[in-house]
């Protein structure tokens, strides 16, 4: 099934309130016509990106903090087509100094995610999950902090820029990234999942990765690279040369647009529209182009 | 160093013994003081200590960042070369409240001395 057909199918199926955005490559394919499918590539597929649940958060930015994750699970399970996988781009839990409480929160998240009716779940840490214990609890509950995998012709790389509390990737991981990518053809579709932005989005709000440009420099040699990340609790799209970077909404509280207010305090809760500014995303992936079509699915509801 | 033209920052610089020293204590999730007032062109040593755990002191707009660790004194010498307000923040994740751990450096023009404003 082609991506456009799937989108039409979703619209016909009545998935309401959706917003379509397109990556640069998709835009290019629209402008110049869709090129012939690349030989040897698999058919298209889609995955869902969840991010920044901050399970365990208690505060005014979301007085219904236990509602959003179960609701997101329901929304994914209600999608008219089952995604090939769900990726969770970090901050599954809100941080705590108490190691036992951290593990309790991770156990609860794991129970909720177990209700997802999807073939595969790909998890990664945020600084709230991993920075205070360098990822020890996260690895116990959810597995490695960095890894890569292949799916239907796309090479996916999960980078860890959070388990070091300085929010860096580090020399060893950048070497690992170089070695991981080296065997791949330069026209291979590469997708990177990371928590913090790899580029300097807003360094004075800590919306950056101190050595992220080193990773971007490595990735730059591949022609089809797309990065999906979290951390900033809002939809955001950015290009570093030919590399597209897409931030996802949070499942707990939205943060302000970069520089739109004096600090990065969460946007106030809107009791008339609980869940406003929150959401998840599905990503239609056509490895033959390659092209990525992003569909934002809001969590907002009427009170 | 992106803003070397605006500030001269020398880590752990001894500086002139007569230079002003500003002591800053970092603790979860504040800096004390939160506002550092400097004068244009007047060198100052910012001395940072931690009262609890590892923190960072990052002023991206001035190209300054330094680790602030318990039991150590971190020093950075700055010579303000531009008037303005420059935000700093902790860039070493330190717990719930880390995102609010921030302050600002305010650089003002020197006050004219020997003026005759009484006329």
mmCIF file of C-alpha atoms in Angstrom:
data_model
loop_
_atom_site.group_PDB
_atom_site.id
_atom_site.type_symbol
_atom_site.label_atom_id
_atom_site.label_comp_id
_atom_site.label_asym_id
_atom_site.label_seq_id
_atom_site.Cartn_x
_atom_site.Cartn_y
_atom_site.Cartn_z
ATOM 1 C CA UNK A 1 0.000 0.000 0.000
ATOM 2 C CA UNK A 2 1.461 3.354 -0.971
ATOM 3 C CA UNK A 3 1.766 6.098 1.621
ATOM 4 C CA UNK A 4 -0.768 8.346 -0.019
ATOM 5 C CA UNK A 5 -3.238 5.497 -0.160
ATOM 6 C CA UNK A 6 -2.749 4.837 3.525
ATOM 7 C CA UNK A 7 -3.344 8.464 4.381
ATOM 8 C CA UNK A 8 -6.516 8.458 2.364
ATOM 9 C CA UNK A 9 -7.520 5.287 4.127
ATOM 10 C CA UNK A 10 -6.974 6.932 7.513
ATOM 11 C CA UNK A 11 -9.042 9.925 6.502
ATOM 12 C CA UNK A 12 -11.834 7.727 5.219
ATOM 13 C CA UNK A 13 -11.647 5.719 8.435
ATOM 14 C CA UNK A 14 -12.433 8.906 10.326
ATOM 15 C CA UNK A 15 -9.314 9.461 12.401
ATOM 16 C CA UNK A 16 -10.205 13.010 13.326
ATOM 17 C CA UNK A 17 -8.194 16.043 14.295
ATOM 18 C CA UNK A 18 -5.066 15.045 12.494
ATOM 19 C CA UNK A 19 -2.461 17.334 11.042
ATOM 20 C CA UNK A 20 -0.290 16.299 8.195
ATOM 21 C CA UNK A 21 3.247 17.510 7.904
ATOM 22 C CA UNK A 22 5.817 16.365 5.473
ATOM 23 C CA UNK A 23 9.525 15.930 5.643
ATOM 24 C CA UNK A 24 11.744 17.675 3.158
ATOM 25 C CA UNK A 25 12.184 14.567 1.107
ATOM 26 C CA UNK A 26 8.458 14.125 0.819
ATOM 27 C CA UNK A 27 8.137 17.761 -0.213
ATOM 28 C CA UNK A 28 10.820 17.273 -2.833
ATOM 29 C CA UNK A 29 9.073 14.238 -4.193
ATOM 30 C CA UNK A 30 5.872 16.231 -4.491
ATOM 31 C CA UNK A 31 7.574 19.064 -6.294
ATOM 32 C CA UNK A 32 9.495 16.933 -8.674
ATOM 33 C CA UNK A 33 7.167 13.991 -8.937
ATOM 34 C CA UNK A 34 7.782 10.734 -7.170
ATOM 35 C CA UNK A 35 10.879 9.063 -8.551
ATOM 36 C CA UNK A 36 10.887 5.449 -9.516
ATOM 37 C CA UNK A 37 11.049 3.092 -6.584
ATOM 38 C CA UNK A 38 14.583 2.099 -5.689
ATOM 39 C CA UNK A 39 15.224 -1.516 -6.628
ATOM 40 C CA UNK A 40 15.613 -3.981 -3.794
ATOM 41 C CA UNK A 41 13.713 -1.873 -1.303
ATOM 42 C CA UNK A 42 10.808 -3.178 0.712
ATOM 43 C CA UNK A 43 7.290 -1.811 0.621
ATOM 44 C CA UNK A 44 6.317 1.141 2.781
ATOM 45 C CA UNK A 45 5.336 0.886 6.418
ATOM 46 C CA UNK A 46 4.577 3.127 9.324
ATOM 47 C CA UNK A 47 5.618 3.503 12.891
ATOM 48 C CA UNK A 48 4.355 5.567 15.824
ATOM 49 C CA UNK A 49 6.476 7.950 17.902
ATOM 50 C CA UNK A 50 5.556 8.532 21.532
ATOM 51 C CA UNK A 51 7.628 10.810 23.734
ATOM 52 C CA UNK A 52 8.050 12.417 27.130
ATOM 53 C CA UNK A 53 5.372 10.785 29.237
ATOM 54 C CA UNK A 54 7.137 11.879 32.451
ATOM 55 C CA UNK A 55 5.230 9.220 34.363
ATOM 56 C CA UNK A 56 5.261 10.208 38.037
ATOM 57 C CA UNK A 57 5.079 13.947 37.376
ATOM 58 C CA UNK A 58 2.907 15.813 39.851
ATOM 59 C CA UNK A 59 2.339 19.486 39.243
ATOM 60 C CA UNK A 60 0.069 22.177 37.858
ATOM 61 C CA UNK A 61 1.178 21.681 34.260
ATOM 62 C CA UNK A 62 -0.934 18.539 34.160
ATOM 63 C CA UNK A 63 -3.384 17.850 36.996
ATOM 64 C CA UNK A 64 -4.539 14.736 35.121
ATOM 65 C CA UNK A 65 -1.100 13.234 34.857
ATOM 66 C CA UNK A 66 -2.188 9.615 34.987
ATOM 67 C CA UNK A 67 -4.607 9.993 32.094
ATOM 68 C CA UNK A 68 -2.348 10.678 29.131
ATOM 69 C CA UNK A 69 -0.313 7.485 28.825
ATOM 70 C CA UNK A 70 -3.303 5.123 28.961
ATOM 71 C CA UNK A 71 -5.076 7.395 26.492
ATOM 72 C CA UNK A 72 -2.098 7.298 24.132
ATOM 73 C CA UNK A 73 -2.089 3.503 24.341
ATOM 74 C CA UNK A 74 -5.800 3.484 23.490
ATOM 75 C CA UNK A 75 -5.233 5.783 20.520
ATOM 76 C CA UNK A 76 -2.472 3.595 19.128
ATOM 77 C CA UNK A 77 -4.565 0.470 19.588
ATOM 78 C CA UNK A 78 -7.451 2.187 17.799
ATOM 79 C CA UNK A 79 -5.452 3.089 14.718
ATOM 80 C CA UNK A 80 -7.056 1.595 11.633
ATOM 81 C CA UNK A 81 -3.828 -0.150 10.732
ATOM 82 C CA UNK A 82 -1.393 -1.677 13.157
ATOM 83 C CA UNK A 83 1.950 0.131 13.025
ATOM 84 C CA UNK A 84 5.044 -1.947 12.420
ATOM 85 C CA UNK A 85 6.469 -0.646 15.665
ATOM 86 C CA UNK A 86 6.169 2.030 18.319
ATOM 87 C CA UNK A 87 9.214 4.029 19.344
ATOM 88 C CA UNK A 88 9.322 5.973 22.579
ATOM 89 C CA UNK A 89 11.881 8.780 22.378
ATOM 90 C CA UNK A 90 12.676 9.143 26.055
ATOM 91 C CA UNK A 91 11.537 10.558 29.390
ATOM 92 C CA UNK A 92 9.196 7.682 29.979
ATOM 93 C CA UNK A 93 9.357 8.655 33.652
ATOM 94 C CA UNK A 94 9.750 11.873 35.573
ATOM 95 C CA UNK A 95 12.962 11.881 37.538
ATOM 96 C CA UNK A 96 13.217 11.124 41.230
ATOM 97 C CA UNK A 97 16.100 10.884 43.673
ATOM 98 C CA UNK A 98 14.599 7.716 45.109
ATOM 99 C CA UNK A 99 15.937 4.654 43.269
ATOM 100 C CA UNK A 100 13.021 2.516 44.422
ATOM 101 C CA UNK A 101 10.485 5.070 43.265
ATOM 102 C CA UNK A 102 12.272 5.326 39.908
ATOM 103 C CA UNK A 103 11.926 1.593 39.460
ATOM 104 C CA UNK A 104 8.297 1.676 40.580
ATOM 105 C CA UNK A 105 7.533 4.306 37.936
ATOM 106 C CA UNK A 106 9.359 2.329 35.258
ATOM 107 C CA UNK A 107 7.436 -0.783 36.232
ATOM 108 C CA UNK A 108 4.162 1.078 35.858
ATOM 109 C CA UNK A 109 5.163 2.424 32.453
ATOM 110 C CA UNK A 110 6.120 -1.067 31.365
ATOM 111 C CA UNK A 111 2.674 -2.325 32.414
ATOM 112 C CA UNK A 112 0.927 0.372 30.387
ATOM 113 C CA UNK A 113 3.102 -0.201 27.335
ATOM 114 C CA UNK A 114 2.447 -3.936 27.534
ATOM 115 C CA UNK A 115 -1.124 -3.116 26.552
ATOM 116 C CA UNK A 116 0.002 -1.789 23.175
ATOM 117 C CA UNK A 117 -1.139 -4.169 20.474
ATOM 118 C CA UNK A 118 1.859 -3.707 18.216
ATOM 119 C CA UNK A 119 4.437 -6.228 17.051
ATOM 120 C CA UNK A 120 7.473 -4.354 18.347
ATOM 121 C CA UNK A 121 8.280 -1.676 20.902
ATOM 122 C CA UNK A 122 11.516 0.322 20.674
ATOM 123 C CA UNK A 123 12.407 2.216 23.806
ATOM 124 C CA UNK A 124 15.067 4.742 24.667
ATOM 125 C CA UNK A 125 15.871 6.907 27.648
ATOM 126 C CA UNK A 126 15.549 10.591 28.408
ATOM 127 C CA UNK A 127 17.528 12.462 31.011
ATOM 128 C CA UNK A 128 14.699 12.067 33.507
ATOM 129 C CA UNK A 129 14.981 8.294 33.149
ATOM 130 C CA UNK A 130 18.707 7.922 33.065
ATOM 131 C CA UNK A 131 20.831 10.889 34.095
ATOM 132 C CA UNK A 132 20.816 10.420 37.873
ATOM 133 C CA UNK A 133 21.909 6.765 37.775
ATOM 134 C CA UNK A 134 23.606 6.754 34.363
ATOM 135 C CA UNK A 135 20.874 4.545 32.958
ATOM 136 C CA UNK A 136 21.120 1.690 35.445
ATOM 137 C CA UNK A 137 17.394 1.350 36.185
ATOM 138 C CA UNK A 138 16.399 2.008 32.580
ATOM 139 C CA UNK A 139 18.592 -0.831 31.366
ATOM 140 C CA UNK A 140 17.133 -3.179 33.967
ATOM 141 C CA UNK A 141 13.602 -2.467 32.784
ATOM 142 C CA UNK A 142 13.884 -1.599 29.125
ATOM 143 C CA UNK A 143 17.209 -2.733 27.715
ATOM 144 C CA UNK A 144 20.217 -1.037 26.136
ATOM 145 C CA UNK A 145 20.643 2.708 25.898
ATOM 146 C CA UNK A 146 21.965 2.677 22.351
ATOM 147 C CA UNK A 147 21.429 0.210 19.552
ATOM 148 C CA UNK A 148 20.556 -0.082 15.909
ATOM 149 C CA UNK A 149 18.229 -2.248 13.892
ATOM 150 C CA UNK A 150 17.031 -2.699 10.346
ATOM 151 C CA UNK A 151 13.446 -2.721 9.250
ATOM 152 C CA UNK A 152 12.198 -3.133 5.694
ATOM 153 C CA UNK A 153 15.181 -1.452 4.109
ATOM 154 C CA UNK A 154 15.641 1.356 6.616
ATOM 155 C CA UNK A 155 18.527 1.420 9.080
ATOM 156 C CA UNK A 156 17.450 2.798 12.460
ATOM 157 C CA UNK A 157 19.945 4.063 15.019
ATOM 158 C CA UNK A 158 19.080 4.844 18.643
ATOM 159 C CA UNK A 159 21.518 7.288 20.235
ATOM 160 C CA UNK A 160 21.919 7.961 23.950
ATOM 161 C CA UNK A 161 22.566 11.613 24.774
ATOM 162 C CA UNK A 162 21.144 11.475 28.290
ATOM 163 C CA UNK A 163 22.800 8.862 30.494
ATOM 164 C CA UNK A 164 25.781 11.160 30.876
ATOM 165 C CA UNK A 165 24.286 13.952 33.012
ATOM 166 C CA UNK A 166 26.169 16.471 30.904
ATOM 167 C CA UNK A 167 23.884 15.544 28.017
ATOM 168 C CA UNK A 168 26.577 14.374 25.662
ATOM 169 C CA UNK A 169 27.070 11.415 23.374
ATOM 170 C CA UNK A 170 30.723 10.908 24.203
ATOM 171 C CA UNK A 171 33.689 9.715 22.173
ATOM 172 C CA UNK A 172 32.887 6.012 22.485
ATOM 173 C CA UNK A 173 29.352 6.404 21.177
ATOM 174 C CA UNK A 174 30.383 8.599 18.274
ATOM 175 C CA UNK A 175 32.972 5.971 17.332
ATOM 176 C CA UNK A 176 30.270 3.338 17.631
ATOM 177 C CA UNK A 177 28.012 5.374 15.340
ATOM 178 C CA UNK A 178 30.771 5.630 12.752
ATOM 179 C CA UNK A 179 31.391 1.895 12.851
ATOM 180 C CA UNK A 180 27.670 1.103 12.731
ATOM 181 C CA UNK A 181 27.102 3.218 9.632
ATOM 182 C CA UNK A 182 30.308 2.424 7.792
ATOM 183 C CA UNK A 183 29.039 -0.704 5.971
ATOM 184 C CA UNK A 184 25.889 1.083 4.791
ATOM 185 C CA UNK A 185 25.705 2.404 1.242
ATOM 186 C CA UNK A 186 25.761 6.196 1.130
ATOM 187 C CA UNK A 187 22.242 6.233 -0.316
ATOM 188 C CA UNK A 188 20.811 3.941 2.368
ATOM 189 C CA UNK A 189 17.850 5.385 4.284
ATOM 190 C CA UNK A 190 18.994 6.151 7.824
ATOM 191 C CA UNK A 191 16.673 7.140 10.670
ATOM 192 C CA UNK A 192 18.096 8.299 13.996
ATOM 193 C CA UNK A 193 16.128 8.306 17.236
ATOM 194 C CA UNK A 194 17.482 10.476 20.017
ATOM 195 C CA UNK A 195 16.060 12.272 23.020
ATOM 196 C CA UNK A 196 17.738 15.663 22.962
ATOM 197 C CA UNK A 197 18.142 17.607 19.733
ATOM 198 C CA UNK A 198 21.503 16.926 18.122
ATOM 199 C CA UNK A 199 21.699 20.513 16.889
ATOM 200 C CA UNK A 200 21.738 23.800 18.826
ATOM 201 C CA UNK A 201 18.030 24.510 18.962
ATOM 202 C CA UNK A 202 18.105 26.696 22.092
ATOM 203 C CA UNK A 203 21.337 26.157 24.028
ATOM 204 C CA UNK A 204 20.435 28.553 26.850
ATOM 205 C CA UNK A 205 17.428 26.333 27.555
ATOM 206 C CA UNK A 206 19.658 23.271 27.346
ATOM 207 C CA UNK A 207 17.917 22.250 24.125
ATOM 208 C CA UNK A 208 21.023 20.925 22.501
ATOM 209 C CA UNK A 209 23.573 18.131 22.701
ATOM 210 C CA UNK A 210 26.986 19.498 23.565
ATOM 211 C CA UNK A 211 28.763 17.202 21.104
ATOM 212 C CA UNK A 212 25.776 16.687 18.812
ATOM 213 C CA UNK A 213 27.476 18.353 15.865
ATOM 214 C CA UNK A 214 30.039 15.550 15.902
ATOM 215 C CA UNK A 215 27.240 13.039 15.348
ATOM 216 C CA UNK A 216 25.740 15.238 12.639
ATOM 217 C CA UNK A 217 29.151 15.388 10.978
ATOM 218 C CA UNK A 218 29.253 11.580 10.913
ATOM 219 C CA UNK A 219 25.681 11.335 9.600
ATOM 220 C CA UNK A 220 26.308 13.989 6.986
ATOM 221 C CA UNK A 221 28.085 11.529 4.696
ATOM 222 C CA UNK A 222 24.826 9.640 4.156
ATOM 223 C CA UNK A 223 22.402 11.261 1.773
ATOM 224 C CA UNK A 224 19.096 10.183 3.337
ATOM 225 C CA UNK A 225 19.152 10.832 7.071
ATOM 226 C CA UNK A 226 16.202 11.801 9.233
ATOM 227 C CA UNK A 227 16.258 12.374 12.994
ATOM 228 C CA UNK A 228 13.270 11.999 15.310
ATOM 229 C CA UNK A 229 13.640 13.270 18.844
ATOM 230 C CA UNK A 230 11.744 14.440 21.961
ATOM 231 C CA UNK A 231 12.824 16.558 24.947
ATOM 232 C CA UNK A 232 11.288 19.869 23.851
ATOM 233 C CA UNK A 233 7.640 18.754 24.249
ATOM 234 C CA UNK A 234 6.372 20.223 21.000
ATOM 235 C CA UNK A 235 6.292 19.595 17.301
ATOM 236 C CA UNK A 236 9.307 21.163 15.667
ATOM 237 C CA UNK A 237 11.018 20.703 12.325
ATOM 238 C CA UNK A 238 14.524 21.733 11.398
ATOM 239 C CA UNK A 239 17.101 21.064 8.706
ATOM 240 C CA UNK A 240 20.861 20.828 9.058
ATOM 241 C CA UNK A 241 21.819 20.735 5.402
ATOM 242 C CA UNK A 242 20.105 17.629 4.016
ATOM 243 C CA UNK A 243 19.341 16.111 7.446
ATOM 244 C CA UNK A 244 15.798 16.644 8.745
ATOM 245 C CA UNK A 245 15.143 16.806 12.494
ATOM 246 C CA UNK A 246 11.596 16.324 13.802
ATOM 247 C CA UNK A 247 10.646 16.828 17.467
ATOM 248 C CA UNK A 248 7.527 15.203 18.871
ATOM 249 C CA UNK A 249 4.938 16.445 21.310
ATOM 250 C CA UNK A 250 4.918 15.289 24.897
ATOM 251 C CA UNK A 251 2.388 13.063 26.614
ATOM 252 C CA UNK A 252 2.527 15.111 29.829
ATOM 253 C CA UNK A 253 2.872 18.885 29.355
ATOM 254 C CA UNK A 254 3.780 21.175 26.463
ATOM 255 C CA UNK A 255 6.764 23.492 26.612
ATOM 256 C CA UNK A 256 6.950 26.942 24.991
ATOM 257 C CA UNK A 257 8.283 27.575 21.526
ATOM 258 C CA UNK A 258 12.012 28.304 21.665
ATOM 259 C CA UNK A 259 12.576 31.835 22.982
ATOM 260 C CA UNK A 260 8.867 32.657 23.134
ATOM 261 C CA UNK A 261 8.971 33.372 26.875
ATOM 262 C CA UNK A 262 11.723 34.241 29.340
ATOM 263 C CA UNK A 263 12.210 30.667 30.504
ATOM 264 C CA UNK A 264 11.243 27.161 29.542
ATOM 265 C CA UNK A 265 8.461 26.762 32.123
ATOM 266 C CA UNK A 266 5.646 24.492 30.911
ATOM 267 C CA UNK A 267 2.673 26.087 29.206
ATOM 268 C CA UNK A 268 -0.262 26.460 31.588
ATOM 269 C CA UNK A 269 -2.872 23.742 31.782
ATOM 270 C CA UNK A 270 -6.060 24.624 29.946
ATOM 271 C CA UNK A 271 -9.000 23.160 31.910
ATOM 272 C CA UNK A 272 -11.315 23.775 28.971
ATOM 273 C CA UNK A 273 -9.112 21.637 26.731
ATOM 274 C CA UNK A 274 -7.393 18.981 28.827
ATOM 275 C CA UNK A 275 -4.424 17.559 27.019
ATOM 276 C CA UNK A 276 -4.035 20.600 24.776
ATOM 277 C CA UNK A 277 -0.627 20.632 23.135
ATOM 278 C CA UNK A 278 -0.030 16.943 23.791
ATOM 279 C CA UNK A 279 0.040 14.243 21.211
ATOM 280 C CA UNK A 280 1.720 11.456 19.370
ATOM 281 C CA UNK A 281 2.792 10.993 15.808
ATOM 282 C CA UNK A 282 2.728 8.362 13.172
ATOM 283 C CA UNK A 283 5.329 8.279 10.466
ATOM 284 C CA UNK A 284 4.579 6.812 7.105
ATOM 285 C CA UNK A 285 7.838 5.513 5.743
ATOM 286 C CA UNK A 286 8.556 4.723 2.144
ATOM 287 C CA UNK A 287 12.078 3.305 2.033
ATOM 288 C CA UNK A 288 12.092 3.323 -1.766
ATOM 289 C CA UNK A 289 12.167 7.120 -2.071
ATOM 290 C CA UNK A 290 12.986 7.447 0.851
ATOM 291 C CA UNK A 291 10.172 9.618 2.156
ATOM 292 C CA UNK A 292 8.555 10.211 5.525
ATOM 293 C CA UNK A 293 5.076 11.531 5.994
ATOM 294 C CA UNK A 294 4.322 12.740 9.495
ATOM 295 C CA UNK A 295 0.843 12.707 10.979
ATOM 296 C CA UNK A 296 0.312 14.458 14.297
ATOM 297 C CA UNK A 297 -2.390 12.945 16.502
ATOM 298 C CA UNK A 298 -3.513 15.284 19.301
ATOM 299 C CA UNK A 299 -4.542 14.151 22.763
ATOM 300 C CA UNK A 300 -6.607 17.256 23.483
ATOM 301 C CA UNK A 301 -10.164 16.629 24.580
ATOM 302 C CA UNK A 302 -13.093 18.733 25.703
ATOM 303 C CA UNK A 303 -13.548 19.019 29.446
ATOM 304 C CA UNK B 1 34.399 30.131 21.134
ATOM 305 C CA UNK B 2 31.366 31.741 19.574
ATOM 306 C CA UNK B 3 31.398 35.010 21.476
ATOM 307 C CA UNK B 4 35.047 35.547 22.072
ATOM 308 C CA UNK B 5 34.626 39.002 20.614
ATOM 309 C CA UNK B 6 32.109 39.884 23.289
ATOM 310 C CA UNK B 7 33.758 38.381 26.311
ATOM 311 C CA UNK B 8 37.206 37.286 27.208
ATOM 312 C CA UNK B 9 36.794 34.251 29.415
ATOM 313 C CA UNK B 10 39.796 32.432 30.794
ATOM 314 C CA UNK B 11 39.112 29.321 32.811
ATOM 315 C CA UNK B 12 40.945 29.088 36.119
ATOM 316 C CA UNK B 13 42.740 32.310 35.341
ATOM 317 C CA UNK B 14 44.520 33.906 38.252
ATOM 318 C CA UNK B 15 43.979 37.420 37.010
ATOM 319 C CA UNK B 16 45.152 40.534 38.779
ATOM 320 C CA UNK B 17 45.091 40.160 42.582
ATOM 321 C CA UNK B 18 43.042 43.322 42.746
ATOM 322 C CA UNK B 19 40.319 42.090 40.473
ATOM 323 C CA UNK B 20 36.830 41.746 41.812
ATOM 324 C CA UNK B 21 35.752 38.230 42.700
ATOM 325 C CA UNK B 22 32.103 37.177 42.569
ATOM 326 C CA UNK B 23 31.306 34.072 44.595
ATOM 327 C CA UNK B 24 28.445 31.933 43.312
ATOM 328 C CA UNK B 25 27.096 28.897 45.137
ATOM 329 C CA UNK B 26 25.230 26.278 43.122
ATOM 330 C CA UNK B 27 22.784 23.990 44.858
ATOM 331 C CA UNK B 28 19.725 22.163 43.690
ATOM 332 C CA UNK B 29 18.023 24.034 42.008
ATOM 333 C CA UNK B 30 19.340 27.581 42.358
ATOM 334 C CA UNK B 31 22.392 29.732 42.055
ATOM 335 C CA UNK B 32 23.173 32.241 44.762
ATOM 336 C CA UNK B 33 23.242 34.958 43.624
ATOM 337 C CA UNK B 34 20.936 34.401 40.655
ATOM 338 C CA UNK B 35 21.882 37.737 39.115
ATOM 339 C CA UNK B 36 25.523 38.694 38.543
ATOM 340 C CA UNK B 37 26.004 42.364 37.809
ATOM 341 C CA UNK B 38 29.127 43.326 35.874
ATOM 342 C CA UNK B 39 30.440 46.490 34.333
ATOM 343 C CA UNK B 40 31.530 46.862 30.770
ATOM 344 C CA UNK B 41 35.263 46.359 30.371
ATOM 345 C CA UNK B 42 35.912 45.601 34.050
ATOM 346 C CA UNK B 43 37.507 42.180 34.584
ATOM 347 C CA UNK B 44 35.972 39.912 37.180
ATOM 348 C CA UNK B 45 36.644 36.433 38.476
ATOM 349 C CA UNK B 46 33.516 34.333 38.942
ATOM 350 C CA UNK B 47 34.164 31.653 41.555
ATOM 351 C CA UNK B 48 31.701 28.796 41.702
ATOM 352 C CA UNK B 49 31.262 26.118 44.329
ATOM 353 C CA UNK B 50 28.634 23.426 44.783
ATOM 354 C CA UNK B 51 26.760 22.921 48.037
ATOM 355 C CA UNK B 52 25.484 19.474 47.133
ATOM 356 C CA UNK B 53 26.244 17.643 43.878
ATOM 357 C CA UNK B 54 27.624 18.092 40.374
ATOM 358 C CA UNK B 55 26.276 21.071 38.507
ATOM 359 C CA UNK B 56 27.257 23.036 35.450
ATOM 360 C CA UNK B 57 27.518 26.746 34.735
ATOM 361 C CA UNK B 58 26.750 27.453 31.108
ATOM 362 C CA UNK B 59 26.394 30.844 29.438
ATOM 363 C CA UNK B 60 25.921 29.891 25.789
ATOM 364 C CA UNK B 61 25.699 33.444 24.517
ATOM 365 C CA UNK B 62 29.136 34.147 25.981
ATOM 366 C CA UNK B 63 30.727 30.822 25.099
ATOM 367 C CA UNK B 64 31.300 30.007 28.761
ATOM 368 C CA UNK B 65 30.729 26.648 30.406
ATOM 369 C CA UNK B 66 32.380 25.073 33.403
ATOM 370 C CA UNK B 67 31.763 22.129 35.703
ATOM 371 C CA UNK B 68 30.856 22.937 39.310
ATOM 372 C CA UNK B 69 31.686 20.010 41.553
ATOM 373 C CA UNK B 70 31.500 19.525 45.324
ATOM 374 C CA UNK B 71 34.785 20.125 47.090
ATOM 375 C CA UNK B 72 36.251 22.130 44.227
ATOM 376 C CA UNK B 73 36.246 25.781 43.278
ATOM 377 C CA UNK B 74 35.667 26.543 39.638
ATOM 378 C CA UNK B 75 36.892 29.890 38.383
ATOM 379 C CA UNK B 76 36.231 31.768 35.210
ATOM 380 C CA UNK B 77 37.660 35.200 34.409
ATOM 381 C CA UNK B 78 35.478 37.403 32.297
ATOM 382 C CA UNK B 79 35.982 40.789 30.740
ATOM 383 C CA UNK B 80 32.595 42.053 29.583
ATOM 384 C CA UNK B 81 32.837 43.656 26.181
ATOM 385 C CA UNK B 82 29.155 44.201 25.505
ATOM 386 C CA UNK B 83 26.281 45.648 27.497
ATOM 387 C CA UNK B 84 23.306 43.342 27.910
ATOM 388 C CA UNK B 85 21.714 40.460 29.767
ATOM 389 C CA UNK B 86 23.075 36.964 29.323
ATOM 390 C CA UNK B 87 21.265 33.923 30.717
ATOM 391 C CA UNK B 88 23.131 31.123 32.434
ATOM 392 C CA UNK B 89 21.854 27.709 33.459
ATOM 393 C CA UNK B 90 22.878 24.372 34.885
ATOM 394 C CA UNK B 91 23.697 21.960 32.071
ATOM 395 C CA UNK B 92 24.450 18.935 34.237
ATOM 396 C CA UNK B 93 21.178 17.183 34.995
ATOM 397 C CA UNK B 94 20.677 17.365 38.748
ATOM 398 C CA UNK B 95 17.118 16.195 39.396
ATOM 399 C CA UNK B 96 13.524 17.357 39.377
ATOM 400 C CA UNK B 97 13.832 21.114 39.192
ATOM 401 C CA UNK B 98 16.973 21.064 37.066
ATOM 402 C CA UNK B 99 15.146 22.883 34.297
ATOM 403 C CA UNK B 100 14.530 25.864 36.578
ATOM 404 C CA UNK B 101 18.145 26.204 37.724
ATOM 405 C CA UNK B 102 19.162 29.375 35.946
ATOM 406 C CA UNK B 103 20.224 32.978 36.387
ATOM 407 C CA UNK B 104 21.537 35.919 34.435
ATOM 408 C CA UNK B 105 24.598 38.058 33.988
ATOM 409 C CA UNK B 106 23.765 41.724 33.535
ATOM 410 C CA UNK B 107 26.431 43.918 32.022
ATOM 411 C CA UNK B 108 25.988 47.648 32.334
ATOM 412 C CA UNK B 109 27.940 50.599 31.014
ATOM 413 C CA UNK B 110 30.275 52.186 33.561
ATOM 414 C CA UNK B 111 28.828 55.064 35.520
ATOM 415 C CA UNK B 112 30.440 58.340 34.500
ATOM 416 C CA UNK B 113 32.539 59.795 37.288
ATOM 417 C CA UNK B 114 33.191 63.444 38.061
ATOM 418 C CA UNK B 115 30.034 64.566 36.342
ATOM 419 C CA UNK B 116 28.405 67.951 36.956
ATOM 420 C CA UNK B 117 24.794 66.941 36.862
ATOM 421 C CA UNK B 118 24.024 69.471 39.587
ATOM 422 C CA UNK B 119 23.718 72.290 37.080
#
